[in-house]
C-alpha positions as YAML, in Angstrom:
chain: A
units: angstrom
residues:
- id: 1
  name: UNK
  ca: [0.00, 0.00, 0.00]
- id: 2
  name: UNK
  ca: [1.32, 3.42, -0.97]
- id: 3
  name: UNK
  ca: [2.22, 5.82, 1.91]
- id: 4
  name: UNK
  ca: [-0.64, 8.20, 1.02]
- id: 5
  name: UNK
  ca: [-3.15, 5.33, 0.94]
- id: 6
  name: UNK
  ca: [-1.86, 4.06, 4.29]
- id: 7
  name: UNK
  ca: [-2.26, 7.53, 5.79]
- id: 8
  name: UNK
  ca: [-5.81, 7.84, 4.40]
- id: 9
  name: UNK
  ca: [-6.69, 4.44, 5.86]
- id: 10
  name: UNK
  ca: [-5.23, 5.52, 9.22]
- id: 11
  name: UNK
  ca: [-7.25, 8.75, 9.25]
- id: 12
  name: UNK
  ca: [-10.41, 6.93, 8.24]
- id: 13
  name: UNK
  ca: [-9.89, 4.40, 11.03]
- id: 14
  name: UNK
  ca: [-9.38, 7.16, 13.57]
- id: 15
  name: UNK
  ca: [-12.49, 9.01, 12.47]
- id: 16
  name: UNK
  ca: [-14.55, 5.82, 12.67]
- id: 17
  name: UNK
  ca: [-12.96, 4.74, 15.94]
- id: 18
  name: UNK
  ca: [-11.99, 6.50, 19.15]
- id: 19
  name: UNK
  ca: [-11.62, 9.93, 17.60]
- id: 20
  name: UNK
  ca: [-15.15, 9.67, 16.23]
- id: 21
  name: UNK
  ca: [-16.41, 8.81, 19.71]
- id: 22
  name: UNK
  ca: [-14.53, 11.74, 21.29]
- id: 23
  name: UNK
  ca: [-16.03, 14.13, 18.74]
- id: 24
  name: UNK
  ca: [-19.55, 12.80, 19.29]
- id: 25
  name: UNK
  ca: [-19.83, 11.50, 15.71]
- id: 26
  name: UNK
  ca: [-23.43, 10.83, 14.68]
- id: 27
  name: UNK
  ca: [-24.13, 7.77, 12.57]
- id: 28
  name: UNK
  ca: [-25.82, 8.71, 9.30]
- id: 29
  name: UNK
  ca: [-27.69, 6.41, 6.86]
- id: 30
  name: UNK
  ca: [-24.99, 7.02, 4.24]
- id: 31
  name: UNK
  ca: [-22.41, 5.65, 6.71]
- id: 32
  name: UNK
  ca: [-24.40, 2.44, 7.05]
- id: 33
  name: UNK
  ca: [-24.77, 2.10, 3.27]
- id: 34
  name: UNK
  ca: [-21.05, 2.68, 2.72]
- id: 35
  name: UNK
  ca: [-20.03, 0.13, 5.33]
- id: 36
  name: UNK
  ca: [-22.61, -2.35, 4.01]
- id: 37
  name: UNK
  ca: [-21.02, -2.14, 0.57]
- id: 38
  name: UNK
  ca: [-17.58, -2.76, 2.09]
- id: 39
  name: UNK
  ca: [-18.95, -5.71, 4.07]
- id: 40
  name: UNK
  ca: [-20.40, -7.25, 0.89]
- id: 41
  name: UNK
  ca: [-17.04, -6.90, -0.87]
- id: 42
  name: UNK
  ca: [-15.37, -8.85, 1.93]
- id: 43
  name: UNK
  ca: [-17.95, -11.64, 2.27]
- id: 44
  name: UNK
  ca: [-18.41, -13.06, -1.21]
- id: 45
  name: UNK
  ca: [-19.00, -16.71, -2.04]
- id: 46
  name: UNK
  ca: [-17.03, -17.75, -5.12]
- id: 47
  name: UNK
  ca: [-18.70, -19.97, -7.71]
- id: 48
  name: UNK
  ca: [-17.06, -21.50, -10.76]
- id: 49
  name: UNK
  ca: [-17.50, -18.29, -12.74]
- id: 50
  name: UNK
  ca: [-19.61, -16.08, -10.49]
- id: 51
  name: UNK
  ca: [-19.21, -14.17, -7.25]
- id: 52
  name: UNK
  ca: [-22.27, -14.46, -5.02]
- id: 53
  name: UNK
  ca: [-23.03, -11.78, -2.43]
- id: 54
  name: UNK
  ca: [-24.89, -12.46, 0.82]
- id: 55
  name: UNK
  ca: [-28.53, -11.44, 0.62]
- id: 56
  name: UNK
  ca: [-29.89, -11.73, 4.18]
- id: 57
  name: UNK
  ca: [-28.34, -8.99, 6.31]
- id: 58
  name: UNK
  ca: [-28.64, -8.30, 10.03]
- id: 59
  name: UNK
  ca: [-27.29, -4.84, 10.86]
- id: 60
  name: UNK
  ca: [-26.71, -4.15, 14.55]
- id: 61
  name: UNK
  ca: [-26.70, -0.60, 15.92]
- id: 62
  name: UNK
  ca: [-26.47, 0.87, 19.39]
- id: 63
  name: UNK
  ca: [-29.82, 1.60, 21.10]
- id: 64
  name: UNK
  ca: [-29.14, 5.32, 20.67]
- id: 65
  name: UNK
  ca: [-28.44, 5.03, 16.95]
- id: 66
  name: UNK
  ca: [-31.41, 2.74, 16.33]
- id: 67
  name: UNK
  ca: [-33.70, 5.10, 18.20]
- id: 68
  name: UNK
  ca: [-32.59, 7.99, 15.98]
- id: 69
  name: UNK
  ca: [-33.94, 6.05, 12.98]
- id: 70
  name: UNK
  ca: [-37.16, 4.86, 14.65]
- id: 71
  name: UNK
  ca: [-39.43, 7.18, 12.65]
- id: 72
  name: UNK
  ca: [-38.29, 5.63, 9.34]
- id: 73
  name: UNK
  ca: [-36.62, 2.36, 10.36]
- id: 74
  name: UNK
  ca: [-38.48, 0.18, 7.83]
- id: 75
  name: UNK
  ca: [-37.90, 2.67, 5.02]
- id: 76
  name: UNK
  ca: [-34.19, 2.77, 5.92]
- id: 77
  name: UNK
  ca: [-33.97, -1.04, 5.84]
- id: 78
  name: UNK
  ca: [-35.63, -1.07, 2.41]
- id: 79
  name: UNK
  ca: [-33.27, 1.62, 1.11]
- id: 80
  name: UNK
  ca: [-30.24, -0.28, 2.42]
- id: 81
  name: UNK
  ca: [-31.46, -3.39, 0.60]
- id: 82
  name: UNK
  ca: [-31.78, -1.35, -2.59]
- id: 83
  name: UNK
  ca: [-28.30, 0.07, -2.01]
- id: 84
  name: UNK
  ca: [-26.90, -3.45, -1.63]
- id: 85
  name: UNK
  ca: [-28.52, -4.50, -4.91]
- id: 86
  name: UNK
  ca: [-27.12, -1.45, -6.73]
- id: 87
  name: UNK
  ca: [-23.62, -2.08, -5.35]
- id: 88
  name: UNK
  ca: [-23.74, -5.74, -6.35]
- id: 89
  name: UNK
  ca: [-24.89, -4.91, -9.87]
- id: 90
  name: UNK
  ca: [-22.16, -2.31, -10.28]
- id: 91
  name: UNK
  ca: [-19.55, -4.79, -8.99]
- id: 92
  name: UNK
  ca: [-20.72, -7.77, -11.03]
- id: 93
  name: UNK
  ca: [-21.93, -9.81, -8.04]
- id: 94
  name: UNK
  ca: [-25.02, -12.00, -8.05]
- id: 95
  name: UNK
  ca: [-27.58, -12.87, -5.38]
- id: 96
  name: UNK
  ca: [-29.18, -16.28, -4.89]
- id: 97
  name: UNK
  ca: [-32.41, -14.80, -3.54]
- id: 98
  name: UNK
  ca: [-34.21, -11.65, -2.53]
- id: 99
  name: UNK
  ca: [-32.14, -9.14, -0.57]
- id: 100
  name: UNK
  ca: [-33.39, -8.55, 2.95]
- id: 101
  name: UNK
  ca: [-32.12, -6.15, 5.61]
- id: 102
  name: UNK
  ca: [-33.17, -6.03, 9.25]
- id: 103
  name: UNK
  ca: [-31.95, -3.44, 11.75]
- id: 104
  name: UNK
  ca: [-31.33, -4.79, 15.25]
- id: 105
  name: UNK
  ca: [-30.16, -3.41, 18.57]
- id: 106
  name: UNK
  ca: [-26.85, -4.28, 20.22]
- id: 107
  name: UNK
  ca: [-26.40, -2.52, 23.60]
- id: 108
  name: UNK
  ca: [-22.67, -3.31, 23.57]
- id: 109
  name: UNK
  ca: [-22.02, -1.09, 20.54]
- id: 110
  name: UNK
  ca: [-20.93, 2.57, 20.79]
- id: 111
  name: UNK
  ca: [-23.26, 5.03, 19.08]
- id: 112
  name: UNK
  ca: [-20.99, 5.39, 16.03]
- id: 113
  name: UNK
  ca: [-20.31, 1.69, 15.47]
- id: 114
  name: UNK
  ca: [-22.06, -0.88, 13.25]
- id: 115
  name: UNK
  ca: [-21.92, -4.69, 13.33]
- id: 116
  name: UNK
  ca: [-22.96, -6.82, 10.36]
- id: 117
  name: UNK
  ca: [-24.05, -10.43, 10.03]
- id: 118
  name: UNK
  ca: [-25.20, -11.98, 6.78]
- id: 119
  name: UNK
  ca: [-26.12, -15.24, 5.08]
- id: 120
  name: UNK
  ca: [-26.45, -16.45, 1.53]
- id: 121
  name: UNK
  ca: [-30.07, -17.64, 1.38]
- id: 122
  name: UNK
  ca: [-31.40, -19.38, -1.71]
- id: 123
  name: UNK
  ca: [-35.10, -18.65, -1.93]
- id: 124
  name: UNK
  ca: [-35.69, -21.77, -4.00]
- id: 125
  name: UNK
  ca: [-33.66, -23.90, -1.54]
- id: 126
  name: UNK
  ca: [-31.53, -25.37, -4.32]
- id: 127
  name: UNK
  ca: [-28.00, -25.03, -3.00]
- id: 128
  name: UNK
  ca: [-28.18, -26.94, 0.28]
- id: 129
  name: UNK
  ca: [-27.25, -26.02, 3.83]
- id: 130
  name: UNK
  ca: [-23.49, -25.93, 3.28]
- id: 131
  name: UNK
  ca: [-23.70, -22.37, 1.96]
- id: 132
  name: UNK
  ca: [-25.96, -21.19, 4.76]
- id: 133
  name: UNK
  ca: [-29.06, -21.59, 2.62]
- id: 134
  name: UNK
  ca: [-32.52, -22.92, 3.27]
- id: 135
  name: UNK
  ca: [-32.84, -26.70, 3.13]
- id: 136
  name: UNK
  ca: [-36.06, -28.04, 1.59]
- id: 137
  name: UNK
  ca: [-38.24, -29.96, 4.01]
- id: 138
  name: UNK
  ca: [-40.76, -32.48, 2.66]
- id: 139
  name: UNK
  ca: [-43.28, -34.14, 4.96]
- id: 140
  name: UNK
  ca: [-46.52, -35.96, 4.38]
- id: 141
  name: UNK
  ca: [-50.01, -34.63, 5.06]
- id: 142
  name: UNK
  ca: [-51.31, -34.05, 8.57]
- id: 143
  name: UNK
  ca: [-52.18, -37.19, 10.50]
- id: 144
  name: UNK
  ca: [-54.94, -37.83, 13.00]
- id: 145
  name: UNK
  ca: [-54.27, -36.91, 16.59]
- id: 146
  name: UNK
  ca: [-52.72, -33.52, 16.01]
- id: 147
  name: UNK
  ca: [-49.33, -32.18, 17.08]
- id: 148
  name: UNK
  ca: [-47.78, -32.57, 20.51]
- id: 149
  name: UNK
  ca: [-48.75, -29.85, 23.00]
- id: 150
  name: UNK
  ca: [-46.37, -26.92, 22.58]
- id: 151
  name: UNK
  ca: [-46.28, -23.20, 23.28]
- id: 152
  name: UNK
  ca: [-44.48, -20.11, 22.02]
- id: 153
  name: UNK
  ca: [-42.81, -17.87, 24.60]
- id: 154
  name: UNK
  ca: [-42.55, -14.27, 23.45]
- id: 155
  name: UNK
  ca: [-41.29, -11.65, 25.89]
- id: 156
  name: UNK
  ca: [-43.45, -12.19, 29.00]
- id: 157
  name: UNK
  ca: [-46.19, -14.11, 27.19]
- id: 158
  name: UNK
  ca: [-46.64, -17.86, 26.89]
- id: 159
  name: UNK
  ca: [-48.97, -18.74, 24.00]
- id: 160
  name: UNK
  ca: [-50.25, -22.33, 23.90]
- id: 161
  name: UNK
  ca: [-50.61, -23.77, 20.40]
- id: 162
  name: UNK
  ca: [-53.74, -25.75, 19.47]
- id: 163
  name: UNK
  ca: [-53.54, -29.53, 19.27]
- id: 164
  name: UNK
  ca: [-56.02, -30.00, 16.42]
- id: 165
  name: UNK
  ca: [-54.64, -31.87, 13.41]
- id: 166
  name: UNK
  ca: [-56.06, -29.28, 10.99]
- id: 167
  name: UNK
  ca: [-55.11, -26.15, 12.98]
- id: 168
  name: UNK
  ca: [-53.28, -23.27, 11.32]
- id: 169
  name: UNK
  ca: [-51.72, -20.46, 13.38]
- id: 170
  name: UNK
  ca: [-50.82, -17.20, 11.63]
- id: 171
  name: UNK
  ca: [-48.25, -14.72, 12.93]
- id: 172
  name: UNK
  ca: [-47.68, -11.13, 11.89]
- id: 173
  name: UNK
  ca: [-48.22, -7.46, 12.56]
- id: 174
  name: UNK
  ca: [-51.76, -7.24, 11.17]
- id: 175
  name: UNK
  ca: [-54.71, -7.49, 13.56]
- id: 176
  name: UNK
  ca: [-56.25, -10.47, 11.74]
- id: 177
  name: UNK
  ca: [-53.40, -12.82, 12.78]
- id: 178
  name: UNK
  ca: [-53.78, -15.45, 15.49]
- id: 179
  name: UNK
  ca: [-50.58, -14.19, 17.14]
- id: 180
  name: UNK
  ca: [-50.00, -10.45, 16.70]
- id: 181
  name: UNK
  ca: [-46.41, -9.18, 16.90]
- id: 182
  name: UNK
  ca: [-46.69, -5.41, 16.78]
- id: 183
  name: UNK
  ca: [-43.12, -4.71, 15.67]
- id: 184
  name: UNK
  ca: [-41.89, -2.84, 12.59]
- id: 185
  name: UNK
  ca: [-39.55, -5.65, 11.49]
- id: 186
  name: UNK
  ca: [-42.42, -8.16, 11.42]
- id: 187
  name: UNK
  ca: [-44.47, -8.23, 8.19]
- id: 188
  name: UNK
  ca: [-48.23, -7.82, 8.27]
- id: 189
  name: UNK
  ca: [-48.66, -11.51, 7.46]
- id: 190
  name: UNK
  ca: [-45.22, -12.89, 8.25]
- id: 191
  name: UNK
  ca: [-45.50, -16.65, 8.79]
- id: 192
  name: UNK
  ca: [-47.83, -19.45, 9.71]
- id: 193
  name: UNK
  ca: [-47.59, -22.64, 11.76]
- id: 194
  name: UNK
  ca: [-49.02, -25.83, 10.29]
- id: 195
  name: UNK
  ca: [-49.16, -29.30, 11.94]
- id: 196
  name: UNK
  ca: [-47.71, -32.13, 9.88]
- id: 197
  name: UNK
  ca: [-47.14, -35.68, 11.04]
- id: 198
  name: UNK
  ca: [-47.65, -34.81, 14.71]
- id: 199
  name: UNK
  ca: [-45.17, -31.88, 14.66]
- id: 200
  name: UNK
  ca: [-45.36, -28.17, 13.89]
- id: 201
  name: UNK
  ca: [-43.88, -26.61, 10.78]
- id: 202
  name: UNK
  ca: [-43.28, -22.88, 10.30]
- id: 203
  name: UNK
  ca: [-43.81, -21.49, 6.80]
- id: 204
  name: UNK
  ca: [-42.55, -18.06, 5.80]
- id: 205
  name: UNK
  ca: [-45.17, -16.03, 3.91]
- id: 206
  name: UNK
  ca: [-42.76, -14.10, 1.67]
- id: 207
  name: UNK
  ca: [-42.01, -11.76, 4.57]
- id: 208
  name: UNK
  ca: [-39.77, -8.73, 4.17]
- id: 209
  name: UNK
  ca: [-37.20, -9.65, 6.82]
- id: 210
  name: UNK
  ca: [-37.48, -13.42, 6.74]
- id: 211
  name: UNK
  ca: [-38.01, -16.28, 9.16]
- id: 212
  name: UNK
  ca: [-35.31, -18.36, 10.83]
- id: 213
  name: UNK
  ca: [-35.07, -21.30, 13.22]
- id: 214
  name: UNK
  ca: [-32.04, -21.33, 15.53]
- id: 215
  name: UNK
  ca: [-30.38, -18.69, 13.37]
- id: 216
  name: UNK
  ca: [-30.86, -20.47, 10.02]
- id: 217
  name: UNK
  ca: [-33.13, -18.81, 7.50]
- id: 218
  name: UNK
  ca: [-35.98, -21.05, 6.34]
- id: 219
  name: UNK
  ca: [-38.93, -21.00, 4.00]
- id: 220
  name: UNK
  ca: [-40.28, -24.11, 5.75]
- id: 221
  name: UNK
  ca: [-38.81, -25.38, 9.01]
- id: 222
  name: UNK
  ca: [-39.50, -27.97, 11.68]
- id: 223
  name: UNK
  ca: [-40.08, -26.71, 15.23]
- id: 224
  name: UNK
  ca: [-39.03, -28.62, 18.34]
- id: 225
  name: UNK
  ca: [-39.08, -27.66, 22.03]
- id: 226
  name: UNK
  ca: [-36.11, -25.41, 22.76]
- id: 227
  name: UNK
  ca: [-35.90, -24.00, 19.23]
- id: 228
  name: UNK
  ca: [-35.73, -20.23, 18.78]
- id: 229
  name: UNK
  ca: [-38.06, -18.96, 16.07]
- id: 230
  name: UNK
  ca: [-37.15, -15.51, 14.70]
- id: 231
  name: UNK
  ca: [-39.58, -13.41, 12.69]
- id: 232
  name: UNK
  ca: [-37.72, -10.33, 11.56]
- id: 233
  name: UNK
  ca: [-36.25, -8.93, 14.77]
- id: 234
  name: UNK
  ca: [-38.62, -10.75, 17.13]
- id: 235
  name: UNK
  ca: [-37.57, -14.00, 18.81]
- id: 236
  name: UNK
  ca: [-39.96, -16.64, 20.16]
- id: 237
  name: UNK
  ca: [-38.91, -19.76, 22.05]
- id: 238
  name: UNK
  ca: [-40.67, -23.06, 21.41]
- id: 239
  name: UNK
  ca: [-41.60, -24.79, 24.67]
- id: 240
  name: UNK
  ca: [-43.22, -28.13, 25.49]
- id: 241
  name: UNK
  ca: [-46.61, -28.04, 27.18]
- id: 242
  name: UNK
  ca: [-47.92, -30.62, 29.67]
- id: 243
  name: UNK
  ca: [-50.09, -33.23, 27.96]
...
């Protein structure tokens, strides 16, 4: 690296690090977009002739920074997704599925810092779990007797699931859902739970910020007691219920 480039990198690091904190630097949306582009450049998956970019992003901000964007948090997430697409197109990268961005809170972060996590998620579930993608799950039709008694624990609520073999439980932000999660990162009709073969499956309903089980993004996933079901930025724990 040339001396001038090294000096510029040093200054940039100082401004984004301790010096930025001393000066009370305020995190701006353009800062997030710029760092997201740099993160994509450093986290590519190389194919035989193609570079694949991650497409499911979790961006962690300090509570103070996240609060400053609260009035337009969803719009910001959508704009960051669009920015990621534009950067990938300009750089010749490809995505395996729809680009999703969710903004989350990390109390350990200073106000001017950002932490990124991302996965390559194939919407069609064609590439297998080795690349961090959704694995297809095929089960037979519902059987008589219904699923085992289970509940979802969300914050301070414990929500018992029905035990009927033909029950369907919908989750989302809209008021017509069976379980209402009034959070901006949860889609209006985000996911549904369906009993199959005596167990519960979760099915993502083309939500904006996706559905995951134990940190792995899914379109259809099996739920067991102890699993953590994430809808956007909300986390629900699956618990066994007494028979």
